[in-house]
Amino acid sequence: MPSLTVKRDADAEPAKIALSEKRRRHLPTCTVEQLRQRIRDGEYLVIIDGLVCKLNGFVDKHPGGPLAVLHM
């Protein structure tokens, strides 16, 4: 699953993530507005330790059902 680091604005440093420095350098970044657009387009996204994780393939498989994920 590809991940992104998040930048809050043009000057901000990407959030620190729990990956090696080499892997972190190769991750793309996105802005908060880009995240908002992806959510408006129907993607289920969460940010964990600076990584944007897409949950679309997981939501229907969650043992607690989709609402358990969508309301966290």
Coordinates of N, CA and C in Angstrom, one line a residue:
M1 N 0.8 -1.2 0.0 CA 0.0 0.0 0.0 C 0.9 1.2 0.0
P2 N 0.8 2.1 -1.0 CA 1.7 3.3 -1.1 C 1.2 4.3 0.0
S3 N 2.1 5.0 0.6 CA 1.8 6.0 1.6 C 2.3 7.3 1.2
L4 N 1.8 8.3 1.8 CA 2.3 9.7 1.6 C 2.6 10.3 3.0
T5 N 3.6 11.2 3.0 CA 3.8 12.1 4.2 C 2.9 13.3 4.0
V6 N 2.6 14.0 5.0 CA 1.7 15.1 5.0 C 2.4 16.4 5.2
K7 N 2.2 17.4 4.4 CA 2.8 18.8 4.7 C 1.6 19.7 5.0
R8 N 1.7 20.4 6.1 CA 0.6 21.3 6.5 C 0.6 22.5 5.6
D9 N 1.7 23.0 5.1 CA 1.7 24.2 4.2 C 3.1 24.1 3.4
A10 N 3.3 25.0 2.6 CA 4.5 25.0 1.7 C 5.8 25.0 2.4
D11 N 5.8 25.6 3.6 CA 7.0 25.8 4.4 C 7.3 24.6 5.4
A12 N 6.2 23.8 5.7 CA 6.3 22.8 6.7 C 7.2 21.7 6.3
E13 N 7.9 21.1 7.3 CA 8.6 19.9 7.1 C 7.6 18.7 7.1
P14 N 7.9 17.6 6.3 CA 7.0 16.5 6.4 C 7.0 15.9 7.8
A15 N 5.9 15.3 8.2 CA 5.8 14.7 9.5 C 6.8 13.5 9.6
K16 N 7.3 13.3 10.8 CA 8.3 12.2 11.0 C 7.5 10.9 11.0
I17 N 8.0 9.9 10.4 CA 7.3 8.6 10.3 C 8.2 7.5 10.7
A18 N 7.7 6.4 11.1 CA 8.4 5.3 11.6 C 8.9 4.4 10.5
L19 N 9.7 4.9 9.6 CA 10.3 4.2 8.5 C 11.8 4.6 8.5
S20 N 12.6 3.8 7.8 CA 14.0 4.2 7.7 C 14.1 5.5 6.9
E21 N 15.2 6.2 7.1 CA 15.4 7.5 6.4 C 15.4 7.3 4.9
K22 N 16.0 6.2 4.4 CA 16.0 5.9 3.0 C 14.6 5.8 2.4
R23 N 13.7 5.0 3.1 CA 12.4 4.8 2.6 C 11.6 6.1 2.7
R24 N 11.8 6.9 3.8 CA 11.1 8.1 4.0 C 11.3 9.1 2.9
R25 N 12.6 9.2 2.4 CA 12.9 10.1 1.4 C 12.2 9.8 0.1
H26 N 11.8 8.6 -0.2 CA 11.2 8.2 -1.4 C 9.6 8.3 -1.4
L27 N 9.1 8.7 -0.2 CA 7.6 8.8 -0.2 C 7.2 10.2 -0.7
P28 N 6.1 10.2 -1.5 CA 5.6 11.5 -1.9 C 5.0 12.2 -0.8
T29 N 4.8 13.5 -0.9 CA 4.1 14.3 0.0 C 2.8 14.9 -0.6
C30 N 1.9 15.3 0.3 CA 0.7 15.9 -0.2 C 0.3 17.0 0.8
T31 N -0.5 17.9 0.4 CA -1.0 19.0 1.2 C -2.3 18.6 1.9
V32 N -2.7 19.4 2.9 CA -4.0 19.1 3.5 C -5.1 19.3 2.5
E33 N -5.0 20.2 1.6 CA -6.1 20.4 0.6 C -6.2 19.2 -0.3
Q34 N -5.0 18.6 -0.7 CA -5.1 17.4 -1.5 C -5.7 16.3 -0.8
L35 N -5.5 16.2 0.6 CA -6.2 15.1 1.3 C -7.7 15.4 1.4
R36 N -8.1 16.6 1.6 CA -9.5 17.0 1.6 C -10.2 16.6 0.3
Q37 N -9.5 16.8 -0.8 CA -10.0 16.5 -2.1 C -10.2 15.0 -2.3
R38 N -9.2 14.2 -1.9 CA -9.2 12.8 -1.9 C -10.4 12.2 -1.1
I39 N -10.6 12.8 0.1 CA -11.7 12.4 0.9 C -13.1 12.8 0.2
R40 N -13.2 14.0 -0.4 CA -14.4 14.3 -1.1 C -14.6 13.4 -2.3
D41 N -13.5 12.8 -2.8 CA -13.7 11.9 -4.0 C -14.0 10.5 -3.5
G42 N -14.2 10.3 -2.2 CA -14.7 9.0 -1.7 C -13.6 8.1 -1.1
E43 N -12.4 8.6 -0.9 CA -11.4 7.7 -0.3 C -11.5 7.8 1.2
Y44 N -11.3 6.7 1.9 CA -11.3 6.6 3.4 C -9.8 6.7 3.8
L45 N -9.4 7.8 4.4 CA -8.0 8.0 4.7 C -7.8 8.3 6.2
V46 N -6.8 7.7 6.8 CA -6.4 8.1 8.2 C -4.9 8.4 8.1
I47 N -4.5 9.2 9.0 CA -3.1 9.6 9.2 C -2.5 9.0 10.4
I48 N -1.5 8.1 10.3 CA -0.9 7.4 11.4 C 0.6 7.7 11.4
D49 N 1.1 8.3 12.4 CA 2.5 8.7 12.5 C 3.0 9.4 11.2
G50 N 2.2 10.3 10.6 CA 2.6 11.0 9.5 C 2.3 10.3 8.1
L51 N 1.9 9.0 8.2 CA 1.6 8.3 7.0 C 0.1 8.4 6.7
V52 N -0.2 8.6 5.4 CA -1.6 8.6 5.0 C -1.9 7.1 4.6
C53 N -2.9 6.5 5.2 CA -3.2 5.2 4.9 C -4.7 5.1 4.4
K54 N -4.8 4.5 3.2 CA -6.1 4.4 2.5 C -6.8 3.1 3.0
L55 N -8.0 3.3 3.5 CA -8.7 2.2 4.2 C -9.8 1.6 3.3
N56 N -10.0 2.1 2.1 CA -11.1 1.6 1.3 C -11.3 0.1 1.2
G57 N -10.2 -0.6 1.0 CA -10.2 -2.1 0.9 C -10.4 -2.8 2.2
F58 N -10.3 -2.0 3.3 CA -10.3 -2.6 4.7 C -11.7 -2.4 5.4
V59 N -12.4 -1.3 5.0 CA -13.6 -0.9 5.7 C -14.6 -2.0 5.8
D60 N -14.9 -2.6 4.7 CA -15.9 -3.7 4.7 C -15.5 -5.0 5.3
K61 N -14.2 -5.1 5.5 CA -13.7 -6.4 6.1 C -13.5 -6.2 7.7
H62 N -13.6 -5.0 8.2 CA -13.4 -4.8 9.6 C -14.4 -5.6 10.4
P63 N -13.9 -6.4 11.5 CA -14.8 -7.2 12.3 C -16.0 -6.4 12.9
G64 N -15.7 -5.2 13.2 CA -16.8 -4.3 13.8 C -17.7 -3.7 12.8
G65 N -17.4 -3.9 11.5 CA -18.2 -3.3 10.4 C -17.7 -2.0 10.0
P66 N -18.2 -1.5 8.9 CA -17.7 -0.2 8.4 C -17.9 1.0 9.4
L67 N -19.0 1.0 10.2 CA -19.2 2.2 11.1 C -18.1 2.2 12.2
A68 N -17.6 1.1 12.6 CA -16.5 1.1 13.6 C -15.3 1.9 13.1
V69 N -15.0 1.8 11.8 CA -13.9 2.4 11.2 C -14.2 3.9 10.8
L70 N -15.4 4.1 10.3 CA -15.7 5.4 9.8 C -16.0 6.4 10.9
H71 N -16.3 5.9 12.1 CA -16.5 6.8 13.3 C -15.4 6.9 14.2
M72 N -14.2 6.5 13.8 CA -13.1 6.6 14.8 C -12.4 8.0 14.7

